[in-house]
Amino acid sequence: PFTLHNESGRQEVILRRSYNSEDIAVTCLFRVSPYDEPEEEEESEEDEPDTPVSQEEIHMVVTIAKGGDGPSLEISCTCSQGEIEIEKISYLDDESSKDDELAYTGPVFGELDENLQKQFTKYLEARGINEELCNFLVNYMPEKERQEYIRWLEKIEKFVKKEAK
């Protein structure tokens, strides 16, 4: 099972576990910066669906290391409606290669052979990155965001009410 690391005042939650000789960390952010999201096209009233679609999507980075500061895989994913979609898989030689913006990070995942894509999905599932984890995150992360929002409001209120010295 995963161990949950949730630090107050942070937008990220990290789930950790070991699998055989691997150290696995799943890092999730409860909100993607609005500057990173593509602009939505305006829809006419005719294009809008009759029923609203509520879809929570959690962005996560799965890091799988085989001990120490050695090589690791960094797998960028999204999960929604119980499904995990792999976006990108990067091979990192060591910790310092995370900061190398010019390093080759691999092809677009969706362009890989379909069988290879399925094998990577099975690889993640064997390590607990599955529908159950996805459903947990889709339920947990909005609550985390709510807690952080309340904490933020309390800090702002305290600041505004504080007398200047």
Phi, psi and omega in degrees: 000157179278152171254129183271128176244106184235106182262127179302140178086002180245146177275354182256152173233137180240130174252131182234149173197165173249146176220114188053240181258019183255144171256125184242131175232129176248112181256124182237140173251139181281346179212138174269139179303137180297342179285343180268345185272140176292149179291140179278139176282144179288137179252143173282166181299330181290331182278343184288138177292155180293325180247137179293144179256118178256113183228110174277130178235126181252128176265134181215155175239122179260122178248124180241116181242148178252057174091133172059214182264021181283197183293156178209164171255140174239115187245114178272129184221165165232152173227137176203148179048040175079003181243141177255130179244121179280132179257320185203144174235124179243141173260125180248123181298319179201182183301324183290337182287347176298329184268358182277100184290342182264358180292144177290125184256009178097169181283171172295127187303318182295345179267354177288160175307138183302322178294322177294320176300316179296321180294321177295322177297316177295322178302314178293316181301321179297336181261011176089006177269089191216190182301319180298315178296317180301313179297321177300312183294320179298329177274324186282316188297320175298325177292320176300315180297319179298315179298317180292325178296315178297317178299317179298313179302317179297319179294317179297315179300314180299318180296313183295322182282342184290133178285140175287143181254000000 
